[in-house]
mmCIF file of C-alpha atoms and ligand atoms in Angstrom:
data_model
loop_
_atom_site.group_PDB
_atom_site.id
_atom_site.type_symbol
_atom_site.label_atom_id
_atom_site.label_comp_id
_atom_site.label_asym_id
_atom_site.label_seq_id
_atom_site.Cartn_x
_atom_site.Cartn_y
_atom_site.Cartn_z
ATOM 1 C CA UNK A 1 24.926 -0.484 -0.212
ATOM 2 C CA UNK A 2 23.397 -1.188 -3.620
ATOM 3 C CA UNK A 3 20.346 1.016 -3.913
ATOM 4 C CA UNK A 4 18.838 -0.490 -7.019
ATOM 5 C CA UNK A 5 16.752 -3.663 -6.940
ATOM 6 C CA UNK A 6 18.897 -6.815 -6.838
ATOM 7 C CA UNK A 7 16.656 -9.045 -8.931
ATOM 8 C CA UNK A 8 18.812 -12.187 -8.624
ATOM 9 C CA UNK A 9 18.705 -11.931 -4.841
ATOM 10 C CA UNK A 10 14.942 -11.409 -4.846
ATOM 11 C CA UNK A 11 14.491 -14.428 -7.140
ATOM 12 C CA UNK A 12 16.653 -16.571 -4.860
ATOM 13 C CA UNK A 13 14.310 -15.799 -1.921
ATOM 14 C CA UNK A 14 11.162 -16.629 -3.896
ATOM 15 C CA UNK A 15 12.040 -19.482 -6.272
ATOM 16 C CA UNK A 16 8.329 -20.402 -6.571
ATOM 17 C CA UNK A 17 7.341 -16.985 -7.942
ATOM 18 C CA UNK A 18 7.859 -15.847 -11.555
ATOM 19 C CA UNK A 19 9.491 -12.423 -11.134
ATOM 20 C CA UNK A 20 9.418 -10.058 -14.112
ATOM 21 C CA UNK A 21 11.566 -6.945 -14.039
ATOM 22 C CA UNK A 22 11.390 -3.861 -16.277
ATOM 23 C CA UNK A 23 13.855 -0.955 -16.098
ATOM 24 C CA UNK A 24 11.028 1.299 -17.395
ATOM 25 C CA UNK A 25 7.368 0.525 -17.977
ATOM 26 C CA UNK A 26 4.170 2.532 -18.231
ATOM 27 C CA UNK A 27 2.643 0.734 -15.249
ATOM 28 C CA UNK A 28 3.404 -2.627 -13.641
ATOM 29 C CA UNK A 29 -0.403 -3.103 -13.513
ATOM 30 C CA UNK A 30 -0.504 -3.416 -17.322
ATOM 31 C CA UNK A 31 2.150 -6.133 -17.430
ATOM 32 C CA UNK A 32 0.652 -7.984 -14.452
ATOM 33 C CA UNK A 33 -2.737 -8.273 -16.174
ATOM 34 C CA UNK A 34 -1.166 -10.757 -18.606
ATOM 35 C CA UNK A 35 0.614 -12.827 -15.923
ATOM 36 C CA UNK A 36 -0.319 -15.961 -14.060
ATOM 37 C CA UNK A 37 -1.267 -16.193 -10.383
ATOM 38 C CA UNK A 38 1.867 -15.982 -8.240
ATOM 39 C CA UNK A 39 3.737 -13.629 -10.573
ATOM 40 C CA UNK A 40 5.470 -10.465 -9.412
ATOM 41 C CA UNK A 41 6.084 -7.534 -11.766
ATOM 42 C CA UNK A 42 8.707 -4.975 -10.747
ATOM 43 C CA UNK A 43 9.908 -1.776 -12.360
ATOM 44 C CA UNK A 44 12.683 0.698 -11.602
ATOM 45 C CA UNK A 45 10.559 3.489 -13.063
ATOM 46 C CA UNK A 46 6.982 3.939 -14.281
ATOM 47 C CA UNK A 47 5.986 6.519 -16.862
ATOM 48 C CA UNK A 48 2.229 6.231 -16.145
ATOM 49 C CA UNK A 49 2.011 4.899 -12.585
ATOM 50 C CA UNK A 50 -1.605 4.472 -11.510
ATOM 51 C CA UNK A 51 -2.991 5.472 -8.116
ATOM 52 C CA UNK A 52 -6.448 4.886 -6.669
ATOM 53 C CA UNK A 53 -9.468 6.910 -7.790
ATOM 54 C CA UNK A 54 -7.824 7.744 -11.146
ATOM 55 C CA UNK A 55 -4.831 9.524 -9.595
ATOM 56 C CA UNK A 56 -1.310 9.023 -10.910
ATOM 57 C CA UNK A 57 1.506 7.536 -8.820
ATOM 58 C CA UNK A 58 4.780 9.458 -8.682
ATOM 59 C CA UNK A 59 7.320 6.844 -9.828
ATOM 60 C CA UNK A 60 10.808 8.397 -9.843
ATOM 61 C CA UNK A 61 13.511 6.063 -11.155
ATOM 62 C CA UNK A 62 15.193 3.841 -8.531
ATOM 63 C CA UNK A 63 13.583 5.765 -5.669
ATOM 64 C CA UNK A 64 10.614 3.556 -4.857
ATOM 65 C CA UNK A 65 9.152 0.075 -4.950
ATOM 66 C CA UNK A 66 6.838 -0.222 -7.943
ATOM 67 C CA UNK A 67 5.393 -3.701 -7.761
ATOM 68 C CA UNK A 68 2.331 -5.592 -8.957
ATOM 69 C CA UNK A 69 1.405 -9.019 -7.645
ATOM 70 C CA UNK A 70 -1.012 -11.481 -9.182
ATOM 71 C CA UNK A 71 -2.891 -13.214 -6.376
ATOM 72 C CA UNK A 72 -5.898 -15.433 -5.781
ATOM 73 C CA UNK A 73 -8.802 -13.052 -5.170
ATOM 74 C CA UNK A 74 -9.742 -13.129 -1.493
ATOM 75 C CA UNK A 75 -11.979 -11.136 0.810
ATOM 76 C CA UNK A 76 -10.088 -8.424 2.669
ATOM 77 C CA UNK A 77 -7.058 -8.928 0.372
ATOM 78 C CA UNK A 78 -6.574 -5.189 0.300
ATOM 79 C CA UNK A 79 -6.403 -4.977 4.126
ATOM 80 C CA UNK A 80 -3.979 -7.928 4.238
ATOM 81 C CA UNK A 81 -1.656 -6.182 1.768
ATOM 82 C CA UNK A 82 -1.687 -2.999 3.840
ATOM 83 C CA UNK A 83 -0.617 -5.051 6.842
ATOM 84 C CA UNK A 84 2.144 -6.713 4.798
ATOM 85 C CA UNK A 85 3.455 -3.350 3.633
ATOM 86 C CA UNK A 86 3.432 -1.913 7.148
ATOM 87 C CA UNK A 87 5.194 -5.028 8.472
ATOM 88 C CA UNK A 88 7.983 -4.761 5.853
ATOM 89 C CA UNK A 89 8.580 -1.073 6.592
ATOM 90 C CA UNK A 90 8.644 -1.596 10.359
ATOM 91 C CA UNK A 91 10.968 -4.621 10.068
ATOM 92 C CA UNK A 92 13.516 -2.902 7.833
ATOM 93 C CA UNK A 93 13.447 0.659 9.228
ATOM 94 C CA UNK A 94 11.978 0.441 12.749
ATOM 95 C CA UNK A 95 9.693 3.392 11.890
ATOM 96 C CA UNK A 96 6.205 3.554 13.419
ATOM 97 C CA UNK A 97 3.522 3.438 10.755
ATOM 98 C CA UNK A 98 -0.231 3.708 10.691
ATOM 99 C CA UNK A 99 -2.827 2.342 8.263
ATOM 100 C CA UNK A 100 -5.411 4.743 6.903
ATOM 101 C CA UNK A 101 -8.354 2.572 5.890
ATOM 102 C CA UNK A 102 -8.348 0.725 3.601
ATOM 103 C CA UNK A 103 -4.668 0.519 2.844
ATOM 104 C CA UNK A 104 -2.668 3.746 2.810
ATOM 105 C CA UNK A 105 0.465 3.350 4.887
ATOM 106 C CA UNK A 106 1.057 6.546 6.825
ATOM 107 C CA UNK A 107 3.882 8.016 8.849
ATOM 108 C CA UNK A 108 2.255 10.717 10.933
ATOM 109 C CA UNK A 109 -0.092 12.571 8.597
ATOM 110 C CA UNK A 110 1.890 11.744 5.439
ATOM 111 C CA UNK A 111 1.508 8.816 3.093
ATOM 112 C CA UNK A 112 4.515 6.569 2.479
ATOM 113 C CA UNK A 113 2.891 3.715 0.549
ATOM 114 C CA UNK A 114 -0.294 2.981 -1.339
ATOM 115 C CA UNK A 115 -2.045 -0.081 -2.644
ATOM 116 C CA UNK A 116 -4.461 -0.588 -5.499
ATOM 117 C CA UNK A 117 -6.316 -3.857 -6.131
ATOM 118 C CA UNK A 118 -8.076 -4.720 -9.406
ATOM 119 C CA UNK A 119 -10.115 -7.888 -9.783
ATOM 120 C CA UNK A 120 -10.103 -9.313 -13.312
ATOM 121 C CA UNK A 121 -10.383 -12.786 -14.885
ATOM 122 C CA UNK A 122 -10.533 -14.501 -11.468
ATOM 123 C CA UNK A 123 -7.256 -12.847 -10.469
ATOM 124 C CA UNK A 124 -6.495 -10.193 -7.913
ATOM 125 C CA UNK A 125 -3.998 -7.754 -9.387
ATOM 126 C CA UNK A 126 -2.454 -5.771 -6.574
ATOM 127 C CA UNK A 127 -0.233 -2.756 -7.164
ATOM 128 C CA UNK A 128 2.012 -1.604 -4.349
ATOM 129 C CA UNK A 129 3.948 1.631 -4.387
ATOM 130 C CA UNK A 130 6.355 2.406 -1.539
ATOM 131 C CA UNK A 131 8.214 5.720 -1.352
ATOM 132 C CA UNK A 132 11.680 4.637 -0.262
ATOM 133 C CA UNK A 133 14.570 6.881 -1.319
ATOM 134 C CA UNK A 134 12.828 9.988 -2.617
ATOM 135 C CA UNK A 135 14.721 13.010 -1.301
ATOM 136 C CA UNK A 136 11.748 15.299 -1.972
ATOM 137 C CA UNK A 137 8.420 15.396 -3.813
ATOM 138 C CA UNK A 138 7.070 17.983 -6.232
ATOM 139 C CA UNK A 139 4.298 20.298 -5.007
ATOM 140 C CA UNK A 140 1.465 19.737 -4.255
ATOM 141 C CA UNK A 141 2.394 16.109 -3.487
ATOM 142 C CA UNK A 142 5.019 17.232 -0.970
ATOM 143 C CA UNK A 143 2.255 18.263 1.426
ATOM 144 C CA UNK A 144 0.852 14.720 1.555
ATOM 145 C CA UNK A 145 3.715 12.333 0.774
ATOM 146 C CA UNK A 146 6.831 11.224 2.554
ATOM 147 C CA UNK A 147 9.536 8.599 1.989
ATOM 148 C CA UNK A 148 11.478 6.243 4.212
ATOM 149 C CA UNK A 149 14.606 8.267 3.456
ATOM 150 C CA UNK A 150 12.976 11.522 4.520
ATOM 151 C CA UNK A 151 11.749 9.899 7.748
ATOM 152 C CA UNK A 152 14.942 8.051 8.702
ATOM 153 C CA UNK A 153 17.520 10.474 7.268
ATOM 154 C CA UNK A 154 19.300 7.613 5.488
ATOM 155 C CA UNK A 155 18.994 5.634 2.283
ATOM 156 C CA UNK A 156 17.189 2.325 2.556
ATOM 157 C CA UNK A 157 17.740 -0.817 0.486
ATOM 158 C CA UNK A 158 14.874 -1.345 -1.960
ATOM 159 C CA UNK A 159 15.805 -5.026 -2.083
ATOM 160 C CA UNK A 160 15.484 -5.486 1.706
ATOM 161 C CA UNK A 161 12.097 -3.790 1.725
ATOM 162 C CA UNK A 162 10.842 -5.868 -1.187
ATOM 163 C CA UNK A 163 12.039 -9.182 0.277
ATOM 164 C CA UNK A 164 10.461 -8.368 3.658
ATOM 165 C CA UNK A 165 7.258 -7.315 1.873
ATOM 166 C CA UNK A 166 6.938 -10.498 -0.221
ATOM 167 C CA UNK A 167 7.532 -12.683 2.868
ATOM 168 C CA UNK A 168 4.870 -10.679 4.713
ATOM 169 C CA UNK A 169 2.456 -11.126 1.774
ATOM 170 C CA UNK A 170 2.934 -14.913 2.034
ATOM 171 C CA UNK A 171 2.142 -14.702 5.764
ATOM 172 C CA UNK A 172 -0.833 -12.344 5.753
ATOM 173 C CA UNK A 173 -2.579 -13.834 2.720
ATOM 174 C CA UNK A 174 -2.759 -17.158 4.591
ATOM 175 C CA UNK A 175 -4.618 -15.647 7.547
ATOM 176 C CA UNK A 176 -8.384 -15.954 7.775
ATOM 177 C CA UNK A 177 -10.702 -12.957 7.500
ATOM 178 C CA UNK A 178 -11.415 -12.455 11.235
ATOM 179 C CA UNK A 179 -7.669 -12.490 11.944
ATOM 180 C CA UNK A 180 -6.975 -9.870 9.260
ATOM 181 C CA UNK A 181 -9.756 -7.663 10.624
ATOM 182 C CA UNK A 182 -8.376 -7.982 14.164
ATOM 183 C CA UNK A 183 -4.786 -7.261 13.084
ATOM 184 C CA UNK A 184 -5.880 -4.321 10.955
ATOM 185 C CA UNK A 185 -7.987 -2.831 13.754
ATOM 186 C CA UNK A 186 -5.010 -3.143 16.079
ATOM 187 C CA UNK A 187 -2.552 -1.550 13.621
ATOM 188 C CA UNK A 188 -4.757 1.312 12.397
ATOM 189 C CA UNK A 189 -5.570 4.455 14.360
ATOM 190 C CA UNK A 190 -8.264 5.088 11.730
ATOM 191 C CA UNK A 191 -10.272 1.946 12.470
ATOM 192 C CA UNK A 192 -12.051 3.287 15.562
ATOM 193 C CA UNK A 193 -12.379 6.513 17.512
ATOM 194 C CA UNK A 194 -10.923 8.804 14.874
ATOM 195 C CA UNK A 195 -12.755 11.835 13.518
ATOM 196 C CA UNK A 196 -12.666 11.625 9.721
ATOM 197 C CA UNK A 197 -13.996 13.189 6.574
ATOM 198 C CA UNK A 198 -14.844 10.790 3.763
ATOM 199 C CA UNK A 199 -15.082 11.941 0.171
ATOM 200 C CA UNK A 200 -17.790 9.905 -1.597
ATOM 201 C CA UNK A 201 -19.246 10.218 -5.088
ATOM 202 C CA UNK A 202 -22.486 11.595 -3.584
ATOM 203 C CA UNK A 203 -20.878 14.033 -1.151
ATOM 204 C CA UNK A 204 -18.926 14.311 2.085
ATOM 205 C CA UNK A 205 -19.457 12.229 5.204
ATOM 206 C CA UNK A 206 -18.014 13.412 8.499
ATOM 207 C CA UNK A 207 -18.022 11.523 11.768
ATOM 208 C CA UNK A 208 -16.042 9.298 14.094
ATOM 209 C CA UNK A 209 -14.893 5.836 13.010
ATOM 210 C CA UNK A 210 -16.587 2.985 14.874
ATOM 211 C CA UNK A 211 -14.739 -0.150 13.742
ATOM 212 C CA UNK A 212 -14.900 -2.461 10.756
ATOM 213 C CA UNK A 213 -17.935 -4.524 9.809
ATOM 214 C CA UNK A 214 -17.443 -8.295 9.228
ATOM 215 C CA UNK A 215 -16.621 -7.653 5.540
ATOM 216 C CA UNK A 216 -13.896 -5.156 6.408
ATOM 217 C CA UNK A 217 -15.850 -2.003 5.519
ATOM 218 C CA UNK A 218 -15.376 1.057 7.713
ATOM 219 C CA UNK A 219 -18.211 2.205 9.973
ATOM 220 C CA UNK A 220 -18.440 5.976 10.441
ATOM 221 C CA UNK A 221 -20.781 7.308 13.146
ATOM 222 C CA UNK A 222 -22.115 10.711 12.157
ATOM 223 C CA UNK A 223 -22.871 13.442 14.689
ATOM 224 C CA UNK A 224 -26.615 12.664 14.445
ATOM 225 C CA UNK A 225 -25.822 9.163 15.807
ATOM 226 C CA UNK A 226 -26.459 7.245 12.569
ATOM 227 C CA UNK A 227 -23.856 4.931 11.062
ATOM 228 C CA UNK A 228 -22.640 4.982 7.462
ATOM 229 C CA UNK A 229 -20.719 2.105 5.938
ATOM 230 C CA UNK A 230 -17.755 3.237 3.846
ATOM 231 C CA UNK A 231 -17.022 0.722 1.093
ATOM 232 C CA UNK A 232 -14.367 2.626 -0.868
ATOM 233 C CA UNK A 233 -11.528 4.898 0.256
ATOM 234 C CA UNK A 234 -11.304 8.663 0.381
ATOM 235 C CA UNK A 235 -10.901 8.754 4.169
ATOM 236 C CA UNK A 236 -9.017 11.714 5.644
ATOM 237 C CA UNK A 237 -8.401 12.768 9.224
ATOM 238 C CA UNK A 238 -10.816 15.619 9.929
ATOM 239 C CA UNK A 239 -9.254 18.993 10.720
ATOM 240 C CA UNK A 240 -9.776 19.793 14.372
HETATM 241 C C1 BTN B 301 -2.731 4.618 -4.208
HETATM 242 O O1 BTN B 301 -3.233 5.513 -4.881
HETATM 243 O O2 BTN B 301 -2.594 4.734 -2.987
HETATM 244 C C2 BTN B 301 -2.286 3.325 -4.846
HETATM 245 C C3 BTN B 301 -0.944 3.486 -5.468
HETATM 246 C C4 BTN B 301 -0.441 2.233 -6.140
HETATM 247 C C5 BTN B 301 0.845 2.490 -6.869
HETATM 248 C C6 BTN B 301 1.454 1.237 -7.405
HETATM 249 S S1 BTN B 301 3.098 1.453 -7.995
HETATM 250 C C7 BTN B 301 3.058 -0.159 -8.642
HETATM 251 C C8 BTN B 301 1.703 -0.375 -9.243
HETATM 252 N N1 BTN B 301 1.684 0.114 -10.603
HETATM 253 C C9 BTN B 301 0.918 1.176 -10.733
HETATM 254 O O3 BTN B 301 0.761 1.803 -11.800
HETATM 255 N N2 BTN B 301 0.329 1.484 -9.579
HETATM 256 C C10 BTN B 301 0.709 0.565 -8.534
#
């Protein structure tokens, strides 16, 4: 099985999308910022992969999917992309995954994929990182991250994952907002009834999740009975 991305095969599945491929790049987000809507930017390796909240994204050569997509901005785009990523992983590997609001894809308590969305110049620039064939992660990341290879015990085709993901993006980005909220709430154990800690710029919030509001923000019910609306990430399962 070829383990590197088969760009010709990916292009043949998505003839309507401009697909740009870099063996090495700082970040696919940088290249995507200059692309038109519909474009896909892929890299085999990133030297300055960006994560959410100013973190870096571990981007070992040929081990993961490092992809940026240029999309029409849409409400709940970030939740739709989480669903698309989960769908691709489940389809190709059969693993059970969870979604930690808003869009971390989890296997058990470890993160296997992450999504970052920037809005700029009337474009939604979405970055998707999926840990596929990493055999291990450096500390301290190893405590929080996993890969499809670690979870299945076998190597997984990057090309199959990417093709399944891009098809799922086409499907989920056509759904309306109430449908995305319903699908997300169904797929995510974090959406309701989960005790969480949320790291916010003005301090910590702890409580039990109580669903999504109509805009897709997470409602957390604190122990004093009041609700807080979480509009950005930083959600973690609370230690019991
Ligand atoms: C997160 O922190 O969960 C989001 C991670 C997003 C990583 C991807 S890899 C492809 C794209 N390019 C980047 O530099 N970051 C995103």
